[in-house]
Tab-separated table of C-alpha atoms and ligand atoms in Angstrom:
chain	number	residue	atom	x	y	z
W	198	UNK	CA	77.542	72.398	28.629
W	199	UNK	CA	80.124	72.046	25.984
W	200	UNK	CA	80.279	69.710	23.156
W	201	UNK	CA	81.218	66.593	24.067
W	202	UNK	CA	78.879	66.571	26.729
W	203	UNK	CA	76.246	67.429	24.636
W	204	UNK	CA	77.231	64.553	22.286
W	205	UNK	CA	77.190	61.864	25.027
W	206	UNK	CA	73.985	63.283	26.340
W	207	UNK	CA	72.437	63.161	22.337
W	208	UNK	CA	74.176	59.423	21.818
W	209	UNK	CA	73.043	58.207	25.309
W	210	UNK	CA	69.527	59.921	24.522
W	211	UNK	CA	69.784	58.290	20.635
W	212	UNK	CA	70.623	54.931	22.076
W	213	UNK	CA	67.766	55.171	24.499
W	214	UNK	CA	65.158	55.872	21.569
W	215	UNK	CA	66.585	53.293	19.453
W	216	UNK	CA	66.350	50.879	22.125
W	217	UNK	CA	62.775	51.734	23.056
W	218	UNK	CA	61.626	51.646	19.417
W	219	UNK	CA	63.598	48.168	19.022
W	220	UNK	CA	61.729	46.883	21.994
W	221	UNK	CA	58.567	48.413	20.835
W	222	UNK	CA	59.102	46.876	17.453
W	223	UNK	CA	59.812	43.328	18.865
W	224	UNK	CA	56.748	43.223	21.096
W	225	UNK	CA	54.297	44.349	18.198
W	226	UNK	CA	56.640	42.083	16.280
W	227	UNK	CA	55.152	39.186	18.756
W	228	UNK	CA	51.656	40.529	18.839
W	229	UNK	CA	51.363	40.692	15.168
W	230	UNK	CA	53.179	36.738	15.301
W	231	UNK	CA	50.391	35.878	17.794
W	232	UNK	CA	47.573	37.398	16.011
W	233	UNK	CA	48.779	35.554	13.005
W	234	UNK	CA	48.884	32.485	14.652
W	235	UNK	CA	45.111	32.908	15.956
W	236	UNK	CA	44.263	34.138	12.832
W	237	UNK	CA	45.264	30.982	11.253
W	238	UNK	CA	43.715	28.930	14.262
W	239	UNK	CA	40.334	30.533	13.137
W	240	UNK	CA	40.802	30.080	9.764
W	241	UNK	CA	41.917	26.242	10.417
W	242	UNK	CA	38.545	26.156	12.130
W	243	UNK	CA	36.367	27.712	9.406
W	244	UNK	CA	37.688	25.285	6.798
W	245	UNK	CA	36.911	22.380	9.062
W	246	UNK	CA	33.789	23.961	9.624
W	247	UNK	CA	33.201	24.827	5.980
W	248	UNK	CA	34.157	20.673	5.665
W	249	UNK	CA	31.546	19.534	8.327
W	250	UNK	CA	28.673	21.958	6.703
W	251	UNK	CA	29.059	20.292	3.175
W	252	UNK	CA	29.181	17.019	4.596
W	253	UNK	CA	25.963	17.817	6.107
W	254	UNK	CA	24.437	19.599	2.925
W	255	UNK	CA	25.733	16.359	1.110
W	256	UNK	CA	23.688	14.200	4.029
W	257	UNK	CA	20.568	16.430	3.655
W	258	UNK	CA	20.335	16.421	-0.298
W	259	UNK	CA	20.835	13.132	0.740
W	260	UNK	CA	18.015	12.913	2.300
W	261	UNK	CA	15.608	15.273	0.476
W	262	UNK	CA	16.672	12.986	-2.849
W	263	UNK	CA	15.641	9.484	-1.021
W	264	UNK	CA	12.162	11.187	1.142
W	265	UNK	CA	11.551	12.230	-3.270
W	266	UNK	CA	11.859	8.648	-3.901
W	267	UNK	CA	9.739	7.680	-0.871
W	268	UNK	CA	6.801	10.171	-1.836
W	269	UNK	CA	7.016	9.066	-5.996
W	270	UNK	CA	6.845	5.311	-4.705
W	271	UNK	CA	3.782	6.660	-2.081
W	272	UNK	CA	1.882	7.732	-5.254
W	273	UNK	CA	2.562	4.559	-7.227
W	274	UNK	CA	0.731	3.064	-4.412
W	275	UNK	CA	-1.815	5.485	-4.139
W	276	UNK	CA	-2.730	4.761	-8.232
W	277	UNK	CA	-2.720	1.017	-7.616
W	278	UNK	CA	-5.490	1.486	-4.515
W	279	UNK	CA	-7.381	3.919	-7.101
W	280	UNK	CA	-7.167	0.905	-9.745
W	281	UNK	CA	-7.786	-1.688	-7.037
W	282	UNK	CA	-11.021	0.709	-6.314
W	283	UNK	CA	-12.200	1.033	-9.941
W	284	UNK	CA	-11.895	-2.773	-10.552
W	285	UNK	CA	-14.295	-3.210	-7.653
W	286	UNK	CA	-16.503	-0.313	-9.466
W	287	UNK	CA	-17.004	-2.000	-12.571
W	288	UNK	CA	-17.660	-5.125	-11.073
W	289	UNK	CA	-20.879	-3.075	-9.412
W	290	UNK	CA	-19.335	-2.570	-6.213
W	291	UNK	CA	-19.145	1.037	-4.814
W	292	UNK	CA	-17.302	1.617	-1.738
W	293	UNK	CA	-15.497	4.594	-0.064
W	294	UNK	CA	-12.268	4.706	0.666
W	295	UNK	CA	-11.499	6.028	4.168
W	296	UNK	CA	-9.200	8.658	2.616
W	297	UNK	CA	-10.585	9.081	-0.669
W	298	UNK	CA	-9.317	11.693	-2.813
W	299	UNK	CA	-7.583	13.790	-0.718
W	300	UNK	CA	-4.015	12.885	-1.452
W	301	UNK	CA	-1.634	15.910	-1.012
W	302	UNK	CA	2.087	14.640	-0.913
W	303	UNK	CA	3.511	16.643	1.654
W	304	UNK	CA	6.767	18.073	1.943
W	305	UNK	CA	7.530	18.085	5.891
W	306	UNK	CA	7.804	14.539	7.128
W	307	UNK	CA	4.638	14.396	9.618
W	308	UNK	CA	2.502	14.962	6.731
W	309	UNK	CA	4.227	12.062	4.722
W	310	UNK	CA	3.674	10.076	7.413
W	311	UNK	CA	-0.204	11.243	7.359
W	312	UNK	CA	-0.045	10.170	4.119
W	313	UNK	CA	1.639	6.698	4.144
W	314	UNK	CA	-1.086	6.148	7.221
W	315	UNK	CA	-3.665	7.264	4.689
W	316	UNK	CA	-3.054	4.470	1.873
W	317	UNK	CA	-2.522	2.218	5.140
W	318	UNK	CA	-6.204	2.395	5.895
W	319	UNK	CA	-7.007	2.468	2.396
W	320	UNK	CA	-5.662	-0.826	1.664
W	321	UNK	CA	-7.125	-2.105	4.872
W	322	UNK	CA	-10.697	-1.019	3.468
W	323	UNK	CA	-9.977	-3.049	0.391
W	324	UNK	CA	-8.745	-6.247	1.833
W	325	UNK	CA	-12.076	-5.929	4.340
W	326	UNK	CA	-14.474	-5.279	0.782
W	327	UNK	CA	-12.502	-8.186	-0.876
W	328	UNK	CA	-13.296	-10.718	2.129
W	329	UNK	CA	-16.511	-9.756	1.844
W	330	UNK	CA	-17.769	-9.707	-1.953
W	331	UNK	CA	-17.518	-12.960	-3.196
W	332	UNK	CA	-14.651	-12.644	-5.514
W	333	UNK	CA	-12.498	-16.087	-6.412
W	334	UNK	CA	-13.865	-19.418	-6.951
W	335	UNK	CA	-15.581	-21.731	-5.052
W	336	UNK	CA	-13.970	-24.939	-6.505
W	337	UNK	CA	-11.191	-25.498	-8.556
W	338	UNK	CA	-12.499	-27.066	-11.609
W	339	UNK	CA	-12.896	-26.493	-14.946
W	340	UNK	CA	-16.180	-24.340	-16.088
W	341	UNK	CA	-18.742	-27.057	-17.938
W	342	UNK	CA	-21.013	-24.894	-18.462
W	343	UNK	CA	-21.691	-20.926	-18.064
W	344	UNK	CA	-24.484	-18.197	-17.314
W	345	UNK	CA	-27.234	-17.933	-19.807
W	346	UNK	CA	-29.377	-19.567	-22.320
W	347	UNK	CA	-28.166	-22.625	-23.124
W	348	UNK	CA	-29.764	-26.201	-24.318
W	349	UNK	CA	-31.420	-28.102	-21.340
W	350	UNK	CA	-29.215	-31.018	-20.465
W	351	UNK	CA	-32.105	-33.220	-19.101
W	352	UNK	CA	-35.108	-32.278	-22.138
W	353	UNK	CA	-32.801	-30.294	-24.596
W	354	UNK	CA	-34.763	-27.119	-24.911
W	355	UNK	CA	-33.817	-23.962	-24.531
W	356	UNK	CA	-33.421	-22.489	-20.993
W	357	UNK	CA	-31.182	-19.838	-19.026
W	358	UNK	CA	-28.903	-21.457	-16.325
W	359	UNK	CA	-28.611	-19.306	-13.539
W	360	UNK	CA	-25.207	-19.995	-12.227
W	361	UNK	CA	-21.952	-21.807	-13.494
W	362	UNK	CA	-20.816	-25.257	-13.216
W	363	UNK	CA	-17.537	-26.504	-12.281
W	364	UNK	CA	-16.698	-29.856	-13.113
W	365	UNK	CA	-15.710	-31.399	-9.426
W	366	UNK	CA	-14.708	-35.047	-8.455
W	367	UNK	CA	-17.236	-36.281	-6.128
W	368	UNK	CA	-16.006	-35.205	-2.647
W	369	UNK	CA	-14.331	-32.409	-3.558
W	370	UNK	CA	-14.198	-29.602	-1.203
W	371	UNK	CA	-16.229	-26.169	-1.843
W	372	UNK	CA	-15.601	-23.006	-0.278
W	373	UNK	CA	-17.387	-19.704	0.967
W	374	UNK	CA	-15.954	-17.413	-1.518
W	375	UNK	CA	-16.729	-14.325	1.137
W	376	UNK	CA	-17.600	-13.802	4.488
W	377	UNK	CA	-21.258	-13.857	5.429
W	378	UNK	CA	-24.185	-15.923	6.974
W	379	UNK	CA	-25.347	-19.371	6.042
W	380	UNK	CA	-28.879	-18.611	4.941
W	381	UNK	CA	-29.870	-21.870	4.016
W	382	UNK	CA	-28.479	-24.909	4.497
W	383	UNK	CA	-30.403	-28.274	3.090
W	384	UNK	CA	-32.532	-29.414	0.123
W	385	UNK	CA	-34.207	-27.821	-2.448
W	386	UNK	CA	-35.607	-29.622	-4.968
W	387	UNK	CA	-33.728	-29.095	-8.390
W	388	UNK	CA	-30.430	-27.805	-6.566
W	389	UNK	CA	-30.187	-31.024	-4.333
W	390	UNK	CA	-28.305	-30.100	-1.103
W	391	UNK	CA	-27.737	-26.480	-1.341
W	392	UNK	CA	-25.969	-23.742	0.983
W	393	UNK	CA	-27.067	-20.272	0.182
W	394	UNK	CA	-24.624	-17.163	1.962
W	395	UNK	CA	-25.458	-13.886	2.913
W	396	UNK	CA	-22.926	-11.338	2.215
W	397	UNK	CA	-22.276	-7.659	2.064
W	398	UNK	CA	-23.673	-4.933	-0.454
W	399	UNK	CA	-26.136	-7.303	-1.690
W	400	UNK	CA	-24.611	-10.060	-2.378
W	401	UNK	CA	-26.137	-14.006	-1.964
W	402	UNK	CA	-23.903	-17.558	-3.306
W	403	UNK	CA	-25.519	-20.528	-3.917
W	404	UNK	CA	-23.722	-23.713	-3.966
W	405	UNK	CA	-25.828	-26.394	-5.279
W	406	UNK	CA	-25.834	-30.374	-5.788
W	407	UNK	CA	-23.635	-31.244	-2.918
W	408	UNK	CA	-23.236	-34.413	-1.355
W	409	UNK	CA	-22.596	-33.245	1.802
W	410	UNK	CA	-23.338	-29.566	3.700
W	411	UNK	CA	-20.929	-28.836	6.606
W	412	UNK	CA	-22.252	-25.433	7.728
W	413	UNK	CA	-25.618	-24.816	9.485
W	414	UNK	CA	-27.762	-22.279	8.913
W	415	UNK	CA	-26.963	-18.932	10.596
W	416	UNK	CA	-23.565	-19.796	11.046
W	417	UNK	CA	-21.315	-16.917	10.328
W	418	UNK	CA	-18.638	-18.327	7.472
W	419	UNK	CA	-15.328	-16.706	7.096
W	420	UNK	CA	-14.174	-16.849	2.714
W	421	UNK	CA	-12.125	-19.996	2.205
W	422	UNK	CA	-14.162	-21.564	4.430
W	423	UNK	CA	-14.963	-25.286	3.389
W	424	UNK	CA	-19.340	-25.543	3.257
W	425	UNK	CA	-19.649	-28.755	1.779
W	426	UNK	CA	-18.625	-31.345	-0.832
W	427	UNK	CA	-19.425	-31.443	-4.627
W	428	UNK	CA	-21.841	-34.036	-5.901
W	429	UNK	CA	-24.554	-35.040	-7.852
W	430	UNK	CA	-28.167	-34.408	-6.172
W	431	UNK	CA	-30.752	-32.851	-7.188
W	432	UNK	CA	-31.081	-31.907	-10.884
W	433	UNK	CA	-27.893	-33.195	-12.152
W	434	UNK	CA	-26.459	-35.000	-14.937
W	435	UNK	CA	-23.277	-36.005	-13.115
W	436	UNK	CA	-20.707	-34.896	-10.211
W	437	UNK	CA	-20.351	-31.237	-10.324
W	438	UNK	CA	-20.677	-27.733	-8.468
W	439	UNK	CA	-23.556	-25.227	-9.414
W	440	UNK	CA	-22.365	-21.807	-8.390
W	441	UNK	CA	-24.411	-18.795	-8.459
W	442	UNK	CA	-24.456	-15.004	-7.419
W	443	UNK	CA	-27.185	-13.053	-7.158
W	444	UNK	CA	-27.128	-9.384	-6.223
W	445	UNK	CA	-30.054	-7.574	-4.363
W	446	UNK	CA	-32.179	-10.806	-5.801
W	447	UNK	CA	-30.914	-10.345	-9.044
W	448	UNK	CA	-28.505	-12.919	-11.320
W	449	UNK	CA	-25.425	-11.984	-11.879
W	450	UNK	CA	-22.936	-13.614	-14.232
W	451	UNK	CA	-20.841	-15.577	-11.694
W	452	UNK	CA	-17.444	-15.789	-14.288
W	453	UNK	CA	-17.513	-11.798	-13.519
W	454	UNK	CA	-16.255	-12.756	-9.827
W	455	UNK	CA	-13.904	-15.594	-10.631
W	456	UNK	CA	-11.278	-13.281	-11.123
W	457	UNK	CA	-10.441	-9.642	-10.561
W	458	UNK	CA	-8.568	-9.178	-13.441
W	459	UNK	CA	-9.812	-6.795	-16.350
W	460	UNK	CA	-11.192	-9.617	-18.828
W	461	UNK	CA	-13.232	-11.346	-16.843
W	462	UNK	CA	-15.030	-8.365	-15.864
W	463	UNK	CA	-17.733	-6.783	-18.092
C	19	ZN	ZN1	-25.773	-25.285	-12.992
């Protein structure tokens, strides 16, 4: 072989490489390109991803922040049913709550709903208990006289009056103030027409001086419900309603059930 044949063999043979590594280059040129581009595809993604997940972190603090509310509202409620509950307590009236004293706020939301049920049937108790202790008045009217010693109206001495009187204008309707049974319904000598009520824990009403009785005796009576009329029979100095409790036979002072609030109750 003499030179120039070995030259064109060794430019041929050049050109050759070159043109293989150029080719090589480009493709890996247009694999790295295409990598890239997925590369940036993915990373498109994760940002939108990376968008979506705060959104929903956003949505779930959200969330957590309002259920916080939700279970600090809960509790308010849960005091007010404890205060509702003492009220009735000092006024001598002890009752269980169906889900007494077993309030733990819970975190996962079936338990808060346990719990919101809970006060639920709480509150339910305590409407029941206030339908059926005479709480509220039986007339509106303004109190003439109240519970206690006091001078005789008829012979002035001194003697205890076992109920209140509301001053009434003759006529005037008079109502159950609880549920219960008519346990009397007629005349009895110094309280004129009279209705006594049965009620819960105890508790008895007397209406007295009517002028006319519109239950009968053994009648179940619903509270609000309209027994009679005020009026003047009986032992009475003029038109008004005698009203009086009695608990387990005992007097109480009536003015302690006119009104749940804490003054009138001692
Ligand atoms: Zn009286």
């Amino acid at each position: 072989m003499n030179k120039t044949g070995f030259i064109k063999y060794y430019v041929v043979g050049l050109t050759f490489i070159s043109f293989t590594a150029l080719f090589l280059s480009l493709n890996s040129s247009g694999d790295v390109k295409k990598l890239r581009q997925e590369i940036s595809q993915r990373d498109q993604q994760i940002k939108q991803l990376m968008i979506e997940l705060k959104e929903k972190d956003k949505k779930i603090q959200q969330i957590n922040k309002e259920k916080q509310i939700l279970v600090e509202k809960l509790k308010i409620i849960e005091e007010k049913i404890k205060k509702a509950n003492k009220t009735l307590k000092r006024k001598g009236i002890r009752i269980r709550l169906p889900q007494g004293g077993k309030f733990i706020p819970a975190e996962e939301g079936k338990k808060l709903q346990i719990y919101a049920d809970n006060l639920g049937k709480n509150i339910d108790k305590l409407l029941k208990v206030m339908s059926d202790i005479p709480i509220g008045v039986p007339l509106y009217g303004r109190i003439t006289s109240r519970f206690g010693y006091r001078k005789d109206p008829f012979n002035g001495r001194k003697a205890f009056h076992t109920g209140l009187d509301l001053r009434a204008r003759y006529k005037q309707p008079v109502f159950a103030t609880a549920n219960g049974y008519v346990e009397f319904a007629g005349w009895s000598a110094g309280y004129g027409k009279l209705v006594i009520i049965r009620h819960k824990y105890g508790y008895k009403t007397y209406y007295g001086h009517l002028s006319k009785i519109r239950v009968k005796k053994g009648r179940w009576v619903k509270a609000g419900t309209v027994i009679g009329y005020a009026g003047s029979t009986g032992r009475s100095t003029g038109v008004h309603l005698h009203y009086e409790i009695r608990k387990y036979g005992k007097l109480i002072n009536p003015l302690r059930f006119l009104y749940l609030n804490r003054t009138n109750s001692f």
